[in-house]
Coordinates of C-alpha atoms in Angstrom, one line a residue:
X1 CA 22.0 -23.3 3.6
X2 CA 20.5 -21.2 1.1
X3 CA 17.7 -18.3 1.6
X4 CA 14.2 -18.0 0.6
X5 CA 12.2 -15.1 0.0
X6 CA 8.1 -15.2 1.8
X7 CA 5.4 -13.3 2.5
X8 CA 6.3 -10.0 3.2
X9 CA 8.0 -9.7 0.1
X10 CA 7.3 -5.7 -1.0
X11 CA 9.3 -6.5 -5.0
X12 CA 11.1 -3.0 -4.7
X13 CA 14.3 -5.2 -5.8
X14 CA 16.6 -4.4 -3.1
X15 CA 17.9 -7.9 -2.9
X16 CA 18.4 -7.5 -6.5
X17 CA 21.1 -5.2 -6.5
X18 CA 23.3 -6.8 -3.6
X19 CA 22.9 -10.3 -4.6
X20 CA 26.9 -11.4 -5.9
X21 CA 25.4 -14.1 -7.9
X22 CA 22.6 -13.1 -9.6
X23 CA 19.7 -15.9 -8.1
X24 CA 17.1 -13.6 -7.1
X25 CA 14.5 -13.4 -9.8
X26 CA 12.5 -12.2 -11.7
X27 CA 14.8 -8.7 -12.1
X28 CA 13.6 -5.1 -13.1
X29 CA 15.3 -5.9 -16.2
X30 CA 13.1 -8.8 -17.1
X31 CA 9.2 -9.2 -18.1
X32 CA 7.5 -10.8 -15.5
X33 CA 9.0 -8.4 -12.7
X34 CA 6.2 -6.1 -13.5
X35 CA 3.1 -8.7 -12.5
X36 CA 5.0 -10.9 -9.8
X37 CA 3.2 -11.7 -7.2
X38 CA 6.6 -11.6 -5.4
X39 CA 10.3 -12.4 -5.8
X40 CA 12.1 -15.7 -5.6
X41 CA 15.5 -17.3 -4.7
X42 CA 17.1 -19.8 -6.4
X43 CA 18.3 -22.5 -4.2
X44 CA 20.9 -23.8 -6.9
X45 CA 22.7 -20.9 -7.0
X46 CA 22.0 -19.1 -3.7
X47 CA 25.8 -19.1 -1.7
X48 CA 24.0 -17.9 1.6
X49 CA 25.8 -14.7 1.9
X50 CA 22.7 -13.2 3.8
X51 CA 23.0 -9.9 2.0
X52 CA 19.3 -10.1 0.5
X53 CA 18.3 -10.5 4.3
X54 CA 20.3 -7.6 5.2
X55 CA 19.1 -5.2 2.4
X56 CA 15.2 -6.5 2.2
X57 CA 13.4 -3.4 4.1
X58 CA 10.6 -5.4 5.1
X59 CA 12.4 -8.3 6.7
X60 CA 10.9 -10.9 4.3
X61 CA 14.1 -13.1 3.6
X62 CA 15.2 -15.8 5.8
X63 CA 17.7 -18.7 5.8
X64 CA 15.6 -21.7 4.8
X65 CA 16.4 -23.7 7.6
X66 CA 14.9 -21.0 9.7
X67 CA 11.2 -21.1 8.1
X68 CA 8.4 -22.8 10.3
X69 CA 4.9 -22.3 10.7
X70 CA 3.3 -20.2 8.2
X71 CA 6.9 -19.2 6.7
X72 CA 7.7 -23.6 6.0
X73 CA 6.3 -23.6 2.6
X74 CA 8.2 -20.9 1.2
X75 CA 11.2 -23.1 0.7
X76 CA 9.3 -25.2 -1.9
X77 CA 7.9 -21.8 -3.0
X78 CA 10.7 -20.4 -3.7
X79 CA 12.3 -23.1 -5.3
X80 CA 9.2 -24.5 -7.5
X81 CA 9.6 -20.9 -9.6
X82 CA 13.0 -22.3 -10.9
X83 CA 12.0 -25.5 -11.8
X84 CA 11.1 -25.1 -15.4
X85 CA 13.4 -22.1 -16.0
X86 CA 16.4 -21.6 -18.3
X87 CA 19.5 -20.9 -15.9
X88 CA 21.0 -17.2 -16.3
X89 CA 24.5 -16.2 -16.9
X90 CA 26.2 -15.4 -13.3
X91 CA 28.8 -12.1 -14.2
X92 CA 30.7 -11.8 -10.4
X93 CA 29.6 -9.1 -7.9
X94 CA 26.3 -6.9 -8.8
X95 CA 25.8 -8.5 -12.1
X96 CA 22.7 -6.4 -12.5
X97 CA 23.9 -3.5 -10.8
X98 CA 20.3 -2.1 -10.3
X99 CA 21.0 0.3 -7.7
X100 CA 21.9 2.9 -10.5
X101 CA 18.7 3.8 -12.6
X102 CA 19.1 3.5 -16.4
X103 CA 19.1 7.2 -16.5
X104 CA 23.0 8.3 -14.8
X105 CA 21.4 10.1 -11.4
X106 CA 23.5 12.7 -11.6
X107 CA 23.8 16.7 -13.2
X108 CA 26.6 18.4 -14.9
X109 CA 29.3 19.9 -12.8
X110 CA 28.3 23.0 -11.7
X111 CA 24.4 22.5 -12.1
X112 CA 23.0 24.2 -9.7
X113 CA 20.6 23.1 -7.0
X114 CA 17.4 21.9 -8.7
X115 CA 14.3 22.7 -6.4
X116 CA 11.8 19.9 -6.7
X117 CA 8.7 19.6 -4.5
X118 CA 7.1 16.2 -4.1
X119 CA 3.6 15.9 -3.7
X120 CA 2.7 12.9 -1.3
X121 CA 4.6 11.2 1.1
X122 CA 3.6 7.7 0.4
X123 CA 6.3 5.2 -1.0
X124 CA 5.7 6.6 -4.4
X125 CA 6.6 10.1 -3.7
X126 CA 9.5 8.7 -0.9
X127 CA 11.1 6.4 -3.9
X128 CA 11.2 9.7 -6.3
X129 CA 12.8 11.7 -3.0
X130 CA 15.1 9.1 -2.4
X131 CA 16.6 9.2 -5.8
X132 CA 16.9 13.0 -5.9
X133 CA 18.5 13.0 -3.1
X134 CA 20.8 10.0 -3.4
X135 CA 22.0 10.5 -7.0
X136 CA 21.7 14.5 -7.5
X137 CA 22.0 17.6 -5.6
X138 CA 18.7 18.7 -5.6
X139 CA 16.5 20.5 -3.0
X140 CA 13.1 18.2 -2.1
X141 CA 9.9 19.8 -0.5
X142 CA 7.6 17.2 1.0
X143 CA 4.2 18.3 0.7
X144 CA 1.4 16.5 2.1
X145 CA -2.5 17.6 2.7
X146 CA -2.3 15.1 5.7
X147 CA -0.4 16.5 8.8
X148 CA 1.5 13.4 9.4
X149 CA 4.0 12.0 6.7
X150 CA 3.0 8.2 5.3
X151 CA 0.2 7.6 2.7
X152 CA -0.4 4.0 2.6
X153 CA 2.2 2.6 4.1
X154 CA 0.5 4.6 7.4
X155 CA -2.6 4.0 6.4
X156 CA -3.0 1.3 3.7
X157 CA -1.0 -1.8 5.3
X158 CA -2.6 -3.9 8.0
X159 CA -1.7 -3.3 11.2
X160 CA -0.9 -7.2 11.1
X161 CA 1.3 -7.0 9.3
X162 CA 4.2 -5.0 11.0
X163 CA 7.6 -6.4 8.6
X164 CA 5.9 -4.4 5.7
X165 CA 5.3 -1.5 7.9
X166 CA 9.1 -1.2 7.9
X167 CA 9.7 0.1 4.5
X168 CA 8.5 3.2 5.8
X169 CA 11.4 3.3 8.5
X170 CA 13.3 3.2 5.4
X171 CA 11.5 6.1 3.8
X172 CA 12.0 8.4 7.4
X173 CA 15.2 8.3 7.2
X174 CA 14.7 11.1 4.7
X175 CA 12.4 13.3 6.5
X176 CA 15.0 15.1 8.3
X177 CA 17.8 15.0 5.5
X178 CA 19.8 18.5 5.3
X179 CA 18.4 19.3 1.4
X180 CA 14.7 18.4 2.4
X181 CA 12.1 20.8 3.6
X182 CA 8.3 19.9 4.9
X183 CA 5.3 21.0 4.2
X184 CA 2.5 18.5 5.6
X185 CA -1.3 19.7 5.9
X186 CA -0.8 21.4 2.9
X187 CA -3.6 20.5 -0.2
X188 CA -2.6 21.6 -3.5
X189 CA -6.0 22.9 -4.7
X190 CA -7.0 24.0 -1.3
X191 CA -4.2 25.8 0.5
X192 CA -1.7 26.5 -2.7
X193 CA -2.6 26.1 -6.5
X194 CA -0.7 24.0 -9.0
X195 CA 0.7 27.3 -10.3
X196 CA 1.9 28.7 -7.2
X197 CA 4.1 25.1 -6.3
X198 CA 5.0 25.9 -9.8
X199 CA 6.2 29.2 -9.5
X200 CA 8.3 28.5 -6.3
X201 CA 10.0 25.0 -7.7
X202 CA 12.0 24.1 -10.5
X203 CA 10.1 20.6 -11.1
X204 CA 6.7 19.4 -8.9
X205 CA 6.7 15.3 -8.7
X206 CA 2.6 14.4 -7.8
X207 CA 2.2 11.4 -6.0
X208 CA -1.1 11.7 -4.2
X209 CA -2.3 7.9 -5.5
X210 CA -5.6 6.7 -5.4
X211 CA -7.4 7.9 -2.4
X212 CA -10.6 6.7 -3.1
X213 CA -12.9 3.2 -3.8
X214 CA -14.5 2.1 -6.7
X215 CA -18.2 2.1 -7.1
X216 CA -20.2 -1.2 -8.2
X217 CA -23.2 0.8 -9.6
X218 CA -25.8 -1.3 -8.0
X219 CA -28.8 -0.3 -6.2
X220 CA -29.1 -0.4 -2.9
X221 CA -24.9 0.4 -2.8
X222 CA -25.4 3.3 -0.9
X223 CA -27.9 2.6 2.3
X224 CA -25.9 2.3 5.4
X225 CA -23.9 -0.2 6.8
X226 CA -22.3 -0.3 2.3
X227 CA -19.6 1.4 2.4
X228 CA -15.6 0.7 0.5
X229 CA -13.0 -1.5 1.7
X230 CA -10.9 1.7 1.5
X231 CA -13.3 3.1 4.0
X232 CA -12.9 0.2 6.4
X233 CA -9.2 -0.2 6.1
X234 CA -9.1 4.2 6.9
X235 CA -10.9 3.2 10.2
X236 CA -8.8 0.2 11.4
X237 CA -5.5 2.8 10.6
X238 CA -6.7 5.7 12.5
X239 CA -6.6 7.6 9.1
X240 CA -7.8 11.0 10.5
X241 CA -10.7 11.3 7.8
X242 CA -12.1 8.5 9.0
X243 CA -14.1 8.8 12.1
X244 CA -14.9 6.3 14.1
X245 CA -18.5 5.7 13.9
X246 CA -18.2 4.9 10.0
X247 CA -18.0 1.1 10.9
X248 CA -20.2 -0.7 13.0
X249 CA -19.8 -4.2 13.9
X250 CA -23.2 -5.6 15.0
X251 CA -24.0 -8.3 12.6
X252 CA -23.1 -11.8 12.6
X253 CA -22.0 -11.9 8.5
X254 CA -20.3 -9.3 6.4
X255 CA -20.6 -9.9 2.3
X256 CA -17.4 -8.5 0.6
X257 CA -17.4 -7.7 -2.9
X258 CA -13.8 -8.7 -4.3
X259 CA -11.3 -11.6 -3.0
X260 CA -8.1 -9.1 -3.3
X261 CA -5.3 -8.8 -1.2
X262 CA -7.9 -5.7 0.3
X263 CA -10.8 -7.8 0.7
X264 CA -8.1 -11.0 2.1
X265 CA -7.2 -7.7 4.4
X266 CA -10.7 -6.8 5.5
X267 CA -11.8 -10.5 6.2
X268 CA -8.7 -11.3 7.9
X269 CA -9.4 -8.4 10.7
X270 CA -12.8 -9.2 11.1
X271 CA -12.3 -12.5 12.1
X272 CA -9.1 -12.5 13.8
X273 CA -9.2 -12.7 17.8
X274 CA -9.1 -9.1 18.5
X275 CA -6.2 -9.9 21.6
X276 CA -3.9 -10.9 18.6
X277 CA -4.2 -7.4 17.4
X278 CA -3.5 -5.5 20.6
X279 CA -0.1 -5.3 20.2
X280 CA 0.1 -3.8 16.6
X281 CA -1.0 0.1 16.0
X282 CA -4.1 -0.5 14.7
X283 CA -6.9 2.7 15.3
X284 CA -7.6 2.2 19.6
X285 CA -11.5 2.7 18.0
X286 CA -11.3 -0.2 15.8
X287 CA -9.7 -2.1 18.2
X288 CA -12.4 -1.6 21.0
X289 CA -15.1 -2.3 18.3
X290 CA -13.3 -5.7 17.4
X291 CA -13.7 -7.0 21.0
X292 CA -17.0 -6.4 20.8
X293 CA -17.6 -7.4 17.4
X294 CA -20.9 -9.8 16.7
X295 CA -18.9 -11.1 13.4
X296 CA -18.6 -14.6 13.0
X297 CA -18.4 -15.0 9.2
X298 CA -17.1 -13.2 6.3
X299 CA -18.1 -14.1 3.0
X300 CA -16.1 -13.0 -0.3
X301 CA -17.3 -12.9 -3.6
X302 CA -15.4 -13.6 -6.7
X303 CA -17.0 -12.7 -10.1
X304 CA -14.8 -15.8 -11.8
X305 CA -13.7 -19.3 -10.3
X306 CA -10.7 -19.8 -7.7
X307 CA -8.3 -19.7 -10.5
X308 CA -8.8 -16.3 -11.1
X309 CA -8.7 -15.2 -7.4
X310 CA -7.1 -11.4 -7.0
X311 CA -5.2 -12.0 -3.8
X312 CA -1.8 -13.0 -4.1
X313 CA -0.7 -16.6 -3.4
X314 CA 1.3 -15.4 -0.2
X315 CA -1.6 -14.3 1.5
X316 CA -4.0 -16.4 0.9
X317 CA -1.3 -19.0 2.2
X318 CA -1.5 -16.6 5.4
X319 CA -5.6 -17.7 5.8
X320 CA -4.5 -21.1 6.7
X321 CA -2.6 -19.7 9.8
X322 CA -4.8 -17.8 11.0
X323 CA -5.8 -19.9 14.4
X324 CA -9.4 -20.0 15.1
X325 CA -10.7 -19.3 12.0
X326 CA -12.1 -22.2 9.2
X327 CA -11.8 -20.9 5.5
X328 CA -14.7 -22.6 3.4
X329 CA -15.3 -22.6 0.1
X330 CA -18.4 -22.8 -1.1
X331 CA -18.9 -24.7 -4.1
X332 CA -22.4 -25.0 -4.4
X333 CA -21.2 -23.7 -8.4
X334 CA -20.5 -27.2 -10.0
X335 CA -17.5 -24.6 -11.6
X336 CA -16.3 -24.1 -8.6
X337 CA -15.3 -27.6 -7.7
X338 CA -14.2 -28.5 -11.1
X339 CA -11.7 -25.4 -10.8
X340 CA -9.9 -27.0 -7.5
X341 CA -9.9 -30.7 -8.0
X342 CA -8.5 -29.9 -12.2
X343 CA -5.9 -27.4 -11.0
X344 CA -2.0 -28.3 -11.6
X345 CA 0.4 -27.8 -8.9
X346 CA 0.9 -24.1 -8.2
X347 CA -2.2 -22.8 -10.0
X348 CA -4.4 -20.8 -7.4
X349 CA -7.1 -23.0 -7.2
X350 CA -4.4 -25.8 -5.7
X351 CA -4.7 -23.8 -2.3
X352 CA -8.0 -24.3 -2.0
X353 CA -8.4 -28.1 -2.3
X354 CA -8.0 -28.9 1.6
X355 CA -10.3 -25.8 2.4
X356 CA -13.7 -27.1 1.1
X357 CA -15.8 -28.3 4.0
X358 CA -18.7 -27.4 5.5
X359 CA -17.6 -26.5 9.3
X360 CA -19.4 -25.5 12.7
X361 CA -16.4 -23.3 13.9
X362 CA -17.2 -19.9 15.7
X363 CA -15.3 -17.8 13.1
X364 CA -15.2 -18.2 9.6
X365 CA -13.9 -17.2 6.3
X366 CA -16.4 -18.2 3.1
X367 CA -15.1 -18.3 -0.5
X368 CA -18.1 -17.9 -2.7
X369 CA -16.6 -18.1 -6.6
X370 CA -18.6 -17.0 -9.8
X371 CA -20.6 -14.8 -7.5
X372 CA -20.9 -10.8 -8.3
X373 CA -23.5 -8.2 -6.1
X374 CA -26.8 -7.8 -7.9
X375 CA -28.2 -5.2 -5.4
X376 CA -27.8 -4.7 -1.7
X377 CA -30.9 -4.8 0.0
X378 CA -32.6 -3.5 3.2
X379 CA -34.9 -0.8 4.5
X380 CA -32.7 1.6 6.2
X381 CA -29.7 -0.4 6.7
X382 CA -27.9 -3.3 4.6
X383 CA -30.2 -6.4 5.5
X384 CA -28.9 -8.9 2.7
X385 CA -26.9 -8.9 -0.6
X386 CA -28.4 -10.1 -3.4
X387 CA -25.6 -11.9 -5.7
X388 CA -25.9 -14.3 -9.3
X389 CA -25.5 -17.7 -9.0
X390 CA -25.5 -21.2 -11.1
X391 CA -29.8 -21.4 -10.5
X392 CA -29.7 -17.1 -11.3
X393 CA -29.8 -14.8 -8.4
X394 CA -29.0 -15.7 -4.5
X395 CA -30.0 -13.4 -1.4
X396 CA -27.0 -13.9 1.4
X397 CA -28.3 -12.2 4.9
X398 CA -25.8 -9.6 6.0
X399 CA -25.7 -7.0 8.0
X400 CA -22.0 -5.5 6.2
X401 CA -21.4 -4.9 2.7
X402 CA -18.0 -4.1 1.9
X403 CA -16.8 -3.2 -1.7
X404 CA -13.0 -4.4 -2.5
X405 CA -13.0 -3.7 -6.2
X406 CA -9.9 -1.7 -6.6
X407 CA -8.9 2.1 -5.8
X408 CA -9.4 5.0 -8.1
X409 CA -8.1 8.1 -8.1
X410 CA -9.4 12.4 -7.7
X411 CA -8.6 14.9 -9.9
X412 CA -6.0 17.7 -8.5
X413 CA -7.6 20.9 -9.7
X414 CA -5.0 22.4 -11.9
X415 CA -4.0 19.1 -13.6
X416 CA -4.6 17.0 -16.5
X417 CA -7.4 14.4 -15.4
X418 CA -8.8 11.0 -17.6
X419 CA -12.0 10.1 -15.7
X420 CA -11.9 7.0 -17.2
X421 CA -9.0 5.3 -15.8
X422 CA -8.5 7.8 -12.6
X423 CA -5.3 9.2 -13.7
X424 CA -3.0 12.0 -15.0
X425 CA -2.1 11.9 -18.4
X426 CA 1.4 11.6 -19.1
X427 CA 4.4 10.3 -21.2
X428 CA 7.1 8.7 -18.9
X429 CA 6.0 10.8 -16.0
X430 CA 5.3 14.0 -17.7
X431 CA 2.2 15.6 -17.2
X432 CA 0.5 16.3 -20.8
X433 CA 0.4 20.2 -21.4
X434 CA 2.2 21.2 -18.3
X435 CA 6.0 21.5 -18.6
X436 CA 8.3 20.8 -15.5
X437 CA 4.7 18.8 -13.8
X438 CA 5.6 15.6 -13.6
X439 CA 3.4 12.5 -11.9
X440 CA 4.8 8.9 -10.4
X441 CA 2.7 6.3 -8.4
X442 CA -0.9 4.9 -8.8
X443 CA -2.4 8.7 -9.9
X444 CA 0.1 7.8 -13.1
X445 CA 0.1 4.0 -14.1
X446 CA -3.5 3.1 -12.2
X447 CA -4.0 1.4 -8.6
X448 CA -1.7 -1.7 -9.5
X449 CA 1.5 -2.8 -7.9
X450 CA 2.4 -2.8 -3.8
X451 CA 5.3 -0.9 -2.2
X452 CA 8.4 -2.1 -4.6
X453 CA 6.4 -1.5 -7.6
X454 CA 6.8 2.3 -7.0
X455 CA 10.4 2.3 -7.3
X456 CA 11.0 1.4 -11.1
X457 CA 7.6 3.7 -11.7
X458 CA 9.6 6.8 -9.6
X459 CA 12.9 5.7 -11.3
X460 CA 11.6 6.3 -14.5
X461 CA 9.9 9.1 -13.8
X462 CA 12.8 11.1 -12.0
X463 CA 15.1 9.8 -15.2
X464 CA 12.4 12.5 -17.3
X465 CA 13.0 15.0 -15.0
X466 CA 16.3 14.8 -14.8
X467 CA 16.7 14.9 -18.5
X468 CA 14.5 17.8 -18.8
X469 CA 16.8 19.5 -16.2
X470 CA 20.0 18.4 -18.8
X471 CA 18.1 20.1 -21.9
X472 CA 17.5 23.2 -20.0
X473 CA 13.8 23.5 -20.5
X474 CA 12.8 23.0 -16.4
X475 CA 11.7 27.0 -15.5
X476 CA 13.7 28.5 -12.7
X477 CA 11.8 29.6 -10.0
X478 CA 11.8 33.4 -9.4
X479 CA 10.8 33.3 -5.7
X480 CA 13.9 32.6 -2.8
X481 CA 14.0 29.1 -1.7
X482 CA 12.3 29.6 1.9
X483 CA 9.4 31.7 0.0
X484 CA 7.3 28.6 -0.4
X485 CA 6.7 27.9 3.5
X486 CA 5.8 31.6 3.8
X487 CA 3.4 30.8 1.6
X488 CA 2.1 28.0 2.8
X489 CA 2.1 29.1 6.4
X490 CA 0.1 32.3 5.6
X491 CA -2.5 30.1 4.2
X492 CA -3.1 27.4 7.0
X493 CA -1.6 28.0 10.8
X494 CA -1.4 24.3 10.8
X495 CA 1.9 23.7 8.5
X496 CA 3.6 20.8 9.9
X497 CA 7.5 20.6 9.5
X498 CA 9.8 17.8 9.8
X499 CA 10.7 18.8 13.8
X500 CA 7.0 18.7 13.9
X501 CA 6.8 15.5 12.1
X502 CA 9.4 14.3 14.7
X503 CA 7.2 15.6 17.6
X504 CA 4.2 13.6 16.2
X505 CA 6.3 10.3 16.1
X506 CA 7.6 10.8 20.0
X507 CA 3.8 11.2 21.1
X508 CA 3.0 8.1 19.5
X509 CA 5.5 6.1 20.5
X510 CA 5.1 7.4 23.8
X511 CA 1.2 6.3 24.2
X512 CA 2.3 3.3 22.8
X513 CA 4.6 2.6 26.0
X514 CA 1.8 3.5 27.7
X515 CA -0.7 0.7 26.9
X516 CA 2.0 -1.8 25.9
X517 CA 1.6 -1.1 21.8
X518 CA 4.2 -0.1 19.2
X519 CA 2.5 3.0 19.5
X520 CA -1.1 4.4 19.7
X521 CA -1.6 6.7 16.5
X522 CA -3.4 10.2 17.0
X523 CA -6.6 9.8 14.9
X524 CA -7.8 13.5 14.6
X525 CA -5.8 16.1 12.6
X526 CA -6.4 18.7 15.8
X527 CA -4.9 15.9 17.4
X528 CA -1.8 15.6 15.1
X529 CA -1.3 19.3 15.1
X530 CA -1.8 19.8 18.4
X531 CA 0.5 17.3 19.1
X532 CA 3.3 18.9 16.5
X533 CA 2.8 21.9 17.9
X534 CA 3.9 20.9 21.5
X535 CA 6.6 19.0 20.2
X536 CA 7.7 22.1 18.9
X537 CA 7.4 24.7 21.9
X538 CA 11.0 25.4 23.7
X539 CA 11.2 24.3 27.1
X540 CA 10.8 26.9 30.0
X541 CA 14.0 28.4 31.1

């Protein structure tokens, strides 16, 4: 019985480099791996050796005959990508051998120590970590201005969605490795400059991403109750920025802007039955809002037909599942039905062709295609959202307006910044004008790409810093390895280390056993310091 690969699927290429026979496609080394959706098995030439299943971080492979529910169709999923496709050569055993970068991870004999500091502990910065400290001998500083280690793995995936939650038990596996050091609640513009992680480092690896949401530039975007999807998904996470009160839940529709795998994200909490949710980590705030949530429908507006929709097929597969809840499309756009019922097998708009009815269920997800915000509109509060339409303009009553138009990123101060596409400007991961600054993630290629697209973009990136180290033009640092955390510790009392980091993860875990969760995350960063800080504190003789 062969393996298939389903909706979990992060693309870091993991399975890639164990597989014996080459069938998992498409590969790093080949063109579409860069704008999969996903990664496929071939059934012809799987040999059910399970090693993809052992290897995949986020549990997302399975033996076919294992799949039911909303994991059956990924047999045929995975199987339909090799229909039309031109068999590839198997060579034996690791045929692609991807584990080892095309750069050789590894220094001269008798190189000494590089000191690198990584800013951002998100899977970007963990990938570039990972292959420092798996390939070379060098020293790693994590640096975070968050107390807690994470980024978006913490608090960018769905709380839902536990299996991709996993990769970052792969990534702590590094926290407390002998050649790393911590530095968490430290901000590089705030607490240290760019030239002073400079001075005390060899090489500095930024990898802060995109923390922030995209505007629409509409009026009307900014009266309460419009706020980002990045916002929203902050609050369901317990992301310590976001308080609370930023969402409230007292209308009976919400309008989002976007049909992403954010904005499937958004809807898909808003509607789902808040007791399905009470055993995942989501934010103990959010949750308690949920249950008494007024939010019976969630419409989500696409600027282009179903074709074109933004959220990944996997996902929108996922809506089908989701008990309780109708998905509708509304195809009051004469474009709109011509889209589903003209679409070929495996084209987007196929999902949507059993989905179309008008329904009276309690909880609802609404489709609305070649539909882009005009204006919010209300008094002091978002009363309606005014979007185009086949007759010309449409008002949709709403009480939520959510924008899921994509992430942007914020200038470091002290680096290189192009406003117009949110990022640092660099050649293969070097930062323009600033020698041994190096950037990997979404602040360097844009907000595209989940989890596994961060390894090739950190591979790459550490290959230029590696090479710089080769050709001797990295600075050596003139301050003692441990000067940095002096530093750092005489500009904020709040310096979080790994045994810290460790302290912070018992606590969690604990409330968790408490109110029968995986754990209940601290959603203040007096909370996550205080909470360090005990961990911490020697026990009384």
């Amino acid at each position: 019985m062969t393996y298939a690969i389903t909706q979990t699927c992060c693309s870091d290429a993991t399975c890639v480099a164990v597989c014996p026979v080459n069938c998992i496609h498409p590969t790093p080394e080949e063109q579409a791996f860069g704008s999969t959706e996903m990664l496929y098995v071939d059934p012809a030439t799987c040999i059910d050796c399970g090693a993809c299943a052992d290897a995949c971080p986020v549990d997302a492979v399975f033996p076919v005959d294992s799949l039911f529910g909303a994991r059956a169709e990924y047999a045929a999923i995975n199987a339909a990508y090799f229909q039309d496709r031109e068999p590839e050569p198997v060579a034996g055993p690791n045929f692609h051998a991807w584990g080892e970068p095309s750069f050789p991870r590894s220094l001269p004999s008798g190189f000494a120590p590089i000191r690198v500091a990584v800013v951002g502990t998100g899977p970007a910065g963990m990938y570039a970590a990972e292959d420092l400290l798996l390939h070379t001998n060098a020293e790693v500083t994590l640096v975070d201005r968050l107390p807690v280690a994470g980024g978006l793995v913490r608090y960018g995936v769905a709380p839902d969605h536990p299996a991709t939650k996993k990769a970052g038990e792969a990534f702590a596996r590094f926290h407390a490795h002998p050649r790393v050091r911590m530095a968490l609640g430290v901000e590089v513009g705030r607490d240290v400059t760019v030239a002073e992680l400079a001075e005390h480092h060899d090489a500095v690896i930024y990898a802060v991403g995109a923390s922030t949401g995209r505007r629409l530039s509409i009026p009307g975007e900014d009266l309460p109750g419009s706020i980002s999807a990045t916002s929203f998904v902050s609050w369901y996470n317990a992301h310590p920025e976001t308080p609370p009160e930023t969402v409230a839940l007292t209308a009976d529709r919400v309008v989002v802007a976007g049909n992403g795998n954010v904005a499937l994200d958004v809807a898909r909490i808003l509607v789902t039955d808040p007791a399905a949710l009470a055993d995942t980590d989501i934010a103990g705030h959010a949750l308690a809002a949920l249950r008494d949530s007024r939010v019976r429908e969630v419409v989500l507006l696409g600027r282009r037909g179903p074709e074109h929709t933004a959220g990944t097929a996997s996902e929108l597969l996922a809506l089908k599942h989701l008990p309780g809840v109708e998905l509708v499309v509304d195809d009051s756009d004469p474009r709109t039905g011509a889209a589903i019922d003209g679409a070929a097998p495996g084209e987007k708009a196929a999902l949507f062709r059993d989905v179309r009815r008008e329904t009276a269920a309690g909880r609802r997800i609404v489709f609305r295609f070649h539909a882009a915000p005009a204006e919010v509109l209300g008094r002091d509060h978002v009363e309606a959202v005014r979007v185009t339409a086949a007759e010309g303009q449409r008002e949709i009553p709403a009480g939520l307006f959510l924008r899921a138009i994509g992430y942007r990123g914020l200038p470091v101060p002290g680096l290189p910044f192009d406003e117009t596409t949110g990022t640092v400007p660099h050649e293969g991961g070097r930062v323009l004008g600033l020698p041994a600054t190096y950037v990997v993630g979404w602040i360097k290629r844009g907000p595209s790409g989940g989890i596994g697209a961060n390894r090739t973009c950190a591979a790459e990136t550490v290959g230029s810093l590696l090479a710089d180290a080769v050709a001797g033009v990295l600075p050596s640092p003139a301050p003692p390895p441990r000067a940095f955390h002096r530093l750092a510790r005489s500009r904020s009392r709040d310096v979080v280390d790994a045994r810290g980091l460790a302290a912070i993860e018992r606590a969690e875990l604990a409330g968790g056993r408490e109110q029968g969760r995986p754990r209940v995350k601290l959603d203040t960063v007096p909370a996550l310091v205080a909470a360090a800080k005990r961990g911490r504190r020697r026990p009384p003789n």
